[in-house]
Amino acid sequence: MQKGEMLANGKAKSVYKTDEPKKLIMHFRNDTSAFDGEKIEQLDRKGMVNNKFNAFIMQRLEEGGIPTHFEKVISEDESVVKNLDMLPIECVVRNISTGSLCKRLGVAEGLDLEPPLFEFFLKNDELHDPMINDFHIISFKWATQDEIEKMKELTFKVNDILKKLFLDAGIILVDYKLEFGRYDGKLLLGDEFSPDGCRLWDVNTREKLDKDRFRQGLGGVVEAYEAVAERLGIAI
Ligand code: 5GP
């Protein structure tokens, strides 16, 4: 497979065309951003760790019946994925209250959310990814009603699979963000699943093992990602 021109350059990943129109190469960079790109740093090894982390999780999700765009790892920090038509929507599921939920609603941190919460956000950095609901999605034709139902169904199914996977490694899956796209008339999970886009706490100490370490200036960011990977049995 030949790597072609860059198609998109995100805050932490770049996407390249290939000589196969239906396949793309996703490059996980060391760039780490927070607060809609206001804080950006290079963290050594992060691209490589996230590439392997994402591959492991996407494979576990496929095995669990979630259709994803992931095809294969082709280098330390690159993977081949299917070329999806991405929806401009972020799907968030929360098992424990923290982050923007607490700021927005004034609810206490650390509450168990049973049943888990589901939220949609519009993917738009300039507008700081505002929260939206099903009606906005339909009115502005960001997705169909069937796609809304599918995104909810798949995002909750991901929760069932990953909550157990992480808990077996002594880690609580606090919350996470997923993005979906269209491919041959089907909705597939796209983007990535790594500690950049979820919150992971040690089950005993509640130590943060995710990008909140970067957002909050706690240090040891990539070291925490690697510790999670090791506990999951991912070869880095
Ligand atoms: P919150 O809404 O509390 O900021 O985030 C909820 C969850 O979704 C967290 O796990 C957070 O990492 C993830 N998340 C929300 N928006 C984004 C985003 O724009 N980029 C990334 N990487 N993760 C996000």
mmCIF file of C-alpha atoms and ligand atoms in Angstrom:
data_model
loop_
_atom_site.group_PDB
_atom_site.id
_atom_site.type_symbol
_atom_site.label_atom_id
_atom_site.label_comp_id
_atom_site.label_asym_id
_atom_site.label_seq_id
_atom_site.Cartn_x
_atom_site.Cartn_y
_atom_site.Cartn_z
ATOM 1 C CA MET A 1 0.000 0.000 0.000
ATOM 2 C CA GLN A 2 1.282 3.464 -0.991
ATOM 3 C CA LYS A 3 0.874 6.423 1.397
ATOM 4 C CA GLY A 4 -0.614 9.403 -0.465
ATOM 5 C CA GLU A 5 -1.355 13.039 0.356
ATOM 6 C CA MET A 6 -2.529 14.206 3.755
ATOM 7 C CA LEU A 7 -6.318 14.323 3.955
ATOM 8 C CA ALA A 8 -6.730 15.769 7.441
ATOM 9 C CA ASN A 9 -4.430 17.038 10.166
ATOM 10 C CA GLY A 10 -6.088 16.847 13.561
ATOM 11 C CA LYS A 11 -4.733 17.848 16.963
ATOM 12 C CA ALA A 12 -3.143 14.452 17.693
ATOM 13 C CA LYS A 13 -3.531 12.449 14.482
ATOM 14 C CA SER A 14 -3.004 12.954 10.756
ATOM 15 C CA VAL A 15 -4.903 11.002 8.119
ATOM 16 C CA TYR A 16 -3.449 10.150 4.702
ATOM 17 C CA LYS A 17 -4.970 8.899 1.467
ATOM 18 C CA THR A 18 -3.605 5.660 0.032
ATOM 19 C CA ASP A 19 -3.577 4.092 -3.432
ATOM 20 C CA GLU A 20 -6.757 2.264 -2.345
ATOM 21 C CA PRO A 21 -9.620 4.814 -2.272
ATOM 22 C CA LYS A 22 -11.491 2.975 0.476
ATOM 23 C CA LYS A 23 -8.486 2.823 2.831
ATOM 24 C CA LEU A 24 -6.672 5.524 4.790
ATOM 25 C CA ILE A 25 -3.551 5.620 6.935
ATOM 26 C CA MET A 26 -3.988 7.086 10.412
ATOM 27 C CA HIS A 27 -0.800 8.508 11.933
ATOM 28 C CA PHE A 28 -0.789 8.884 15.717
ATOM 29 C CA ARG A 29 1.496 11.846 16.510
ATOM 30 C CA ASN A 30 3.156 12.757 19.794
ATOM 31 C CA ASP A 31 1.207 16.043 19.906
ATOM 32 C CA THR A 32 -1.059 16.250 22.916
ATOM 33 C CA SER A 33 -3.702 18.938 23.155
ATOM 34 C CA ALA A 34 -6.267 20.087 25.675
ATOM 35 C CA PHE A 35 -8.821 22.874 26.043
ATOM 36 C CA ASP A 36 -9.717 22.874 22.322
ATOM 37 C CA GLY A 37 -6.097 23.191 21.263
ATOM 38 C CA GLU A 38 -5.118 25.980 23.726
ATOM 39 C CA LYS A 39 -2.547 23.742 25.448
ATOM 40 C CA ILE A 40 -0.332 21.687 23.113
ATOM 41 C CA GLU A 41 2.805 19.687 23.937
ATOM 42 C CA GLN A 42 4.879 16.944 22.365
ATOM 43 C CA LEU A 43 4.997 13.853 24.556
ATOM 44 C CA ASP A 44 7.670 11.369 23.610
ATOM 45 C CA ARG A 45 6.368 7.862 22.694
ATOM 46 C CA LYS A 46 2.687 8.867 22.913
ATOM 47 C CA GLY A 47 1.947 8.294 19.193
ATOM 48 C CA MET A 48 3.378 4.805 19.347
ATOM 49 C CA VAL A 49 1.596 3.930 22.605
ATOM 50 C CA ASN A 50 -1.775 5.211 21.366
ATOM 51 C CA ASN A 51 -1.432 3.391 18.030
ATOM 52 C CA LYS A 52 -0.931 0.058 19.819
ATOM 53 C CA PHE A 53 -3.525 0.832 22.483
ATOM 54 C CA ASN A 54 -6.119 1.743 19.850
ATOM 55 C CA ALA A 55 -5.387 -1.394 17.790
ATOM 56 C CA PHE A 56 -5.860 -3.615 20.852
ATOM 57 C CA ILE A 57 -9.145 -1.992 21.871
ATOM 58 C CA MET A 58 -10.573 -1.900 18.320
ATOM 59 C CA GLN A 59 -9.815 -5.627 17.948
ATOM 60 C CA ARG A 60 -11.523 -6.433 21.272
ATOM 61 C CA LEU A 61 -14.534 -4.364 20.160
ATOM 62 C CA GLU A 62 -14.729 -6.170 16.782
ATOM 63 C CA GLU A 63 -14.657 -9.488 18.641
ATOM 64 C CA GLY A 64 -17.511 -8.179 20.792
ATOM 65 C CA GLY A 65 -19.630 -7.384 17.718
ATOM 66 C CA ILE A 66 -18.893 -3.659 17.226
ATOM 67 C CA PRO A 67 -18.189 -2.810 13.560
ATOM 68 C CA THR A 68 -15.105 -0.555 13.418
ATOM 69 C CA HIS A 69 -12.964 1.111 10.759
ATOM 70 C CA PHE A 70 -9.774 -0.553 12.045
ATOM 71 C CA GLU A 71 -7.850 -2.791 9.610
ATOM 72 C CA LYS A 72 -4.250 -3.262 10.748
ATOM 73 C CA VAL A 73 -1.154 -1.716 12.309
ATOM 74 C CA ILE A 74 1.494 -0.947 9.655
ATOM 75 C CA SER A 75 4.206 0.803 11.668
ATOM 76 C CA GLU A 76 4.990 1.888 15.227
ATOM 77 C CA ASP A 77 2.651 4.871 14.967
ATOM 78 C CA GLU A 78 0.441 4.179 11.919
ATOM 79 C CA SER A 79 -2.597 1.995 11.193
ATOM 80 C CA VAL A 80 -4.735 1.358 8.123
ATOM 81 C CA VAL A 81 -8.422 2.184 8.537
ATOM 82 C CA LYS A 82 -11.475 2.226 6.287
ATOM 83 C CA ASN A 83 -12.304 5.572 4.685
ATOM 84 C CA LEU A 84 -15.462 6.624 6.545
ATOM 85 C CA ASP A 85 -17.720 9.593 5.925
ATOM 86 C CA MET A 86 -17.505 10.890 9.506
ATOM 87 C CA LEU A 87 -20.535 12.352 11.311
ATOM 88 C CA PRO A 88 -19.730 15.688 13.053
ATOM 89 C CA ILE A 89 -20.879 14.247 16.374
ATOM 90 C CA GLU A 90 -19.192 13.043 19.570
ATOM 91 C CA CYS A 91 -20.948 10.357 21.646
ATOM 92 C CA VAL A 92 -20.043 10.360 25.344
ATOM 93 C CA VAL A 93 -20.989 7.747 27.914
ATOM 94 C CA ARG A 94 -20.335 8.394 31.611
ATOM 95 C CA ASN A 95 -20.216 5.783 34.375
ATOM 96 C CA ILE A 96 -19.005 8.216 37.051
ATOM 97 C CA SER A 97 -19.642 11.981 37.289
ATOM 98 C CA THR A 98 -16.662 14.208 36.559
ATOM 99 C CA GLY A 99 -15.362 16.654 33.927
ATOM 100 C CA SER A 100 -17.731 18.869 31.957
ATOM 101 C CA LEU A 101 -20.809 17.159 33.450
ATOM 102 C CA CYS A 102 -19.986 18.501 36.926
ATOM 103 C CA LYS A 103 -19.112 21.979 35.608
ATOM 104 C CA ARG A 104 -22.297 22.151 33.529
ATOM 105 C CA LEU A 105 -24.804 20.853 36.070
ATOM 106 C CA GLY A 106 -23.091 21.572 39.404
ATOM 107 C CA VAL A 107 -23.404 17.927 40.453
ATOM 108 C CA ALA A 108 -20.847 16.317 42.783
ATOM 109 C CA GLU A 109 -17.724 14.625 41.405
ATOM 110 C CA GLY A 110 -17.356 10.873 41.664
ATOM 111 C CA LEU A 111 -21.024 9.815 41.768
ATOM 112 C CA ASP A 112 -21.825 6.380 40.335
ATOM 113 C CA LEU A 113 -24.141 6.921 37.371
ATOM 114 C CA GLU A 114 -26.546 4.013 37.153
ATOM 115 C CA PRO A 115 -27.784 3.735 34.465
ATOM 116 C CA PRO A 116 -24.811 5.325 32.666
ATOM 117 C CA LEU A 117 -25.374 8.737 31.061
ATOM 118 C CA PHE A 118 -25.307 9.309 27.313
ATOM 119 C CA GLU A 119 -24.591 12.731 25.778
ATOM 120 C CA PHE A 120 -24.146 14.053 22.232
ATOM 121 C CA PHE A 121 -21.753 16.915 21.437
ATOM 122 C CA LEU A 122 -21.198 18.780 18.172
ATOM 123 C CA LYS A 123 -17.619 18.335 16.957
ATOM 124 C CA ASN A 124 -16.617 21.981 16.608
ATOM 125 C CA ASP A 125 -13.526 23.359 18.377
ATOM 126 C CA GLU A 126 -14.393 27.013 17.674
ATOM 127 C CA LEU A 127 -17.688 26.530 19.495
ATOM 128 C CA HIS A 128 -15.990 24.364 22.181
ATOM 129 C CA ASP A 129 -17.924 21.214 21.179
ATOM 130 C CA PRO A 130 -21.364 22.322 22.461
ATOM 131 C CA MET A 131 -23.783 19.765 23.841
ATOM 132 C CA ILE A 132 -26.629 18.885 21.449
ATOM 133 C CA ASN A 133 -29.584 16.508 21.497
ATOM 134 C CA ASP A 134 -31.384 14.251 19.012
ATOM 135 C CA PHE A 135 -33.526 17.139 17.733
ATOM 136 C CA HIS A 136 -30.516 19.258 16.741
ATOM 137 C CA ILE A 137 -29.070 16.273 14.894
ATOM 138 C CA ILE A 138 -32.288 15.713 12.936
ATOM 139 C CA SER A 139 -33.056 19.396 12.248
ATOM 140 C CA PHE A 140 -29.573 20.124 10.933
ATOM 141 C CA LYS A 141 -29.319 16.734 9.166
ATOM 142 C CA TRP A 142 -26.097 15.761 10.931
ATOM 143 C CA ALA A 143 -27.415 12.161 11.035
ATOM 144 C CA THR A 144 -30.668 10.247 10.553
ATOM 145 C CA GLN A 145 -32.956 8.914 13.286
ATOM 146 C CA ASP A 146 -31.746 5.381 12.517
ATOM 147 C CA GLU A 147 -28.130 6.531 12.872
ATOM 148 C CA ILE A 148 -28.949 8.230 16.198
ATOM 149 C CA GLU A 149 -30.403 4.963 17.519
ATOM 150 C CA LYS A 150 -27.416 3.005 16.187
ATOM 151 C CA MET A 151 -24.887 5.400 17.780
ATOM 152 C CA LYS A 152 -26.609 5.014 21.158
ATOM 153 C CA GLU A 153 -26.862 1.222 20.836
ATOM 154 C CA LEU A 154 -23.215 0.795 19.803
ATOM 155 C CA THR A 155 -21.852 3.300 22.332
ATOM 156 C CA PHE A 156 -23.610 1.486 25.207
ATOM 157 C CA LYS A 157 -22.470 -1.894 23.836
ATOM 158 C CA VAL A 158 -18.893 -0.561 23.864
ATOM 159 C CA ASN A 159 -19.460 0.319 27.534
ATOM 160 C CA ASP A 160 -20.454 -3.262 28.393
ATOM 161 C CA ILE A 161 -17.369 -4.659 26.652
ATOM 162 C CA LEU A 162 -14.811 -2.137 27.874
ATOM 163 C CA LYS A 163 -16.039 -1.674 31.455
ATOM 164 C CA LYS A 164 -15.332 -5.367 32.034
ATOM 165 C CA LEU A 165 -12.062 -5.385 30.073
ATOM 166 C CA PHE A 166 -10.670 -2.498 32.152
ATOM 167 C CA LEU A 167 -12.086 -3.712 35.481
ATOM 168 C CA ASP A 168 -10.391 -7.081 34.980
ATOM 169 C CA ALA A 169 -7.156 -5.037 34.838
ATOM 170 C CA GLY A 170 -8.039 -3.110 38.031
ATOM 171 C CA ILE A 171 -9.155 0.025 36.173
ATOM 172 C CA ILE A 172 -12.478 1.901 36.198
ATOM 173 C CA LEU A 173 -13.745 3.155 32.833
ATOM 174 C CA VAL A 174 -15.109 6.506 34.054
ATOM 175 C CA ASP A 175 -16.224 7.988 30.718
ATOM 176 C CA TYR A 176 -15.255 8.075 27.048
ATOM 177 C CA LYS A 177 -15.954 9.688 23.686
ATOM 178 C CA LEU A 178 -16.680 7.847 20.441
ATOM 179 C CA GLU A 179 -17.122 9.036 16.858
ATOM 180 C CA PHE A 180 -18.911 7.204 14.054
ATOM 181 C CA GLY A 181 -18.928 7.373 10.254
ATOM 182 C CA ARG A 182 -20.716 5.919 7.235
ATOM 183 C CA TYR A 183 -19.209 3.169 5.096
ATOM 184 C CA ASP A 184 -21.115 1.250 2.400
ATOM 185 C CA GLY A 185 -24.444 2.283 3.963
ATOM 186 C CA LYS A 186 -23.421 1.085 7.445
ATOM 187 C CA LEU A 187 -22.401 2.986 10.561
ATOM 188 C CA LEU A 188 -18.918 2.041 11.813
ATOM 189 C CA LEU A 189 -16.945 3.153 14.857
ATOM 190 C CA GLY A 190 -14.197 5.491 13.647
ATOM 191 C CA ASP A 191 -11.532 7.774 15.140
ATOM 192 C CA GLU A 192 -9.655 6.123 18.024
ATOM 193 C CA PHE A 193 -10.005 4.649 21.479
ATOM 194 C CA SER A 194 -7.024 5.576 23.638
ATOM 195 C CA PRO A 195 -6.412 7.264 27.009
ATOM 196 C CA ASP A 196 -6.557 10.577 25.081
ATOM 197 C CA GLY A 197 -10.336 10.236 24.762
ATOM 198 C CA CYS A 198 -11.470 8.462 27.906
ATOM 199 C CA ARG A 199 -11.031 8.638 31.671
ATOM 200 C CA LEU A 200 -9.462 5.703 33.466
ATOM 201 C CA TRP A 201 -9.006 5.513 37.254
ATOM 202 C CA ASP A 202 -7.181 2.900 39.306
ATOM 203 C CA VAL A 203 -9.904 0.890 41.055
ATOM 204 C CA ASN A 204 -8.218 1.052 44.483
ATOM 205 C CA THR A 205 -6.550 4.475 44.600
ATOM 206 C CA ARG A 206 -8.689 6.297 41.988
ATOM 207 C CA GLU A 207 -5.401 7.610 40.551
ATOM 208 C CA LYS A 208 -5.984 9.172 37.113
ATOM 209 C CA LEU A 209 -4.394 7.160 34.290
ATOM 210 C CA ASP A 210 -5.595 9.177 31.259
ATOM 211 C CA LYS A 211 -5.344 12.571 29.542
ATOM 212 C CA ASP A 212 -6.592 14.365 32.669
ATOM 213 C CA ARG A 213 -2.942 14.002 33.822
ATOM 214 C CA PHE A 214 -2.033 16.329 30.925
ATOM 215 C CA ARG A 215 -5.070 18.620 31.305
ATOM 216 C CA GLN A 216 -4.348 19.047 35.026
ATOM 217 C CA GLY A 217 -0.525 19.225 34.709
ATOM 218 C CA LEU A 218 0.001 16.129 36.880
ATOM 219 C CA GLY A 219 2.921 14.799 34.770
ATOM 220 C CA GLY A 220 3.666 11.162 34.013
ATOM 221 C CA VAL A 221 1.167 11.179 31.148
ATOM 222 C CA VAL A 222 2.682 8.631 28.763
ATOM 223 C CA GLU A 223 3.957 6.594 31.726
ATOM 224 C CA ALA A 224 0.331 6.262 32.915
ATOM 225 C CA TYR A 225 -0.842 5.238 29.407
ATOM 226 C CA GLU A 226 1.937 2.611 29.311
ATOM 227 C CA ALA A 227 0.984 1.334 32.759
ATOM 228 C CA VAL A 228 -2.613 0.847 31.591
ATOM 229 C CA ALA A 229 -1.379 -0.894 28.424
ATOM 230 C CA GLU A 230 0.778 -3.234 30.489
ATOM 231 C CA ARG A 231 -2.125 -4.078 32.803
ATOM 232 C CA LEU A 232 -4.248 -4.918 29.735
ATOM 233 C CA GLY A 233 -1.467 -7.117 28.352
ATOM 234 C CA ILE A 234 -0.725 -4.871 25.343
ATOM 235 C CA ALA A 235 2.818 -5.355 24.028
ATOM 236 C CA ILE A 236 4.372 -1.884 23.679
HETATM 237 P P1 5GP B 1 -15.920 15.924 29.202
HETATM 238 O O1 5GP B 1 -17.220 16.231 28.519
HETATM 239 O O2 5GP B 1 -16.103 15.615 30.664
HETATM 240 O O3 5GP B 1 -14.874 16.966 28.953
HETATM 241 O O4 5GP B 1 -15.347 14.604 28.503
HETATM 242 C C1 5GP B 1 -16.016 13.363 28.608
HETATM 243 C C2 5GP B 1 -15.134 12.277 28.034
HETATM 244 O O5 5GP B 1 -15.046 12.419 26.616
HETATM 245 C C3 5GP B 1 -13.686 12.309 28.536
HETATM 246 O O6 5GP B 1 -13.235 10.966 28.631
HETATM 247 C C4 5GP B 1 -12.926 13.054 27.453
HETATM 248 O O7 5GP B 1 -11.585 12.608 27.375
HETATM 249 C C5 5GP B 1 -13.705 12.677 26.215
HETATM 250 N N1 5GP B 1 -13.788 13.797 25.263
HETATM 251 C C6 5GP B 1 -14.763 14.720 25.145
HETATM 252 N N2 5GP B 1 -14.490 15.583 24.150
HETATM 253 C C7 5GP B 1 -13.312 15.210 23.628
HETATM 254 C C8 5GP B 1 -12.492 15.705 22.551
HETATM 255 O O8 5GP B 1 -12.835 16.679 21.861
HETATM 256 N N3 5GP B 1 -11.313 15.046 22.332
HETATM 257 C C9 5GP B 1 -10.924 13.969 23.070
HETATM 258 N N4 5GP B 1 -9.738 13.379 22.792
HETATM 259 N N5 5GP B 1 -11.685 13.458 24.058
HETATM 260 C C10 5GP B 1 -12.860 14.069 24.340
#
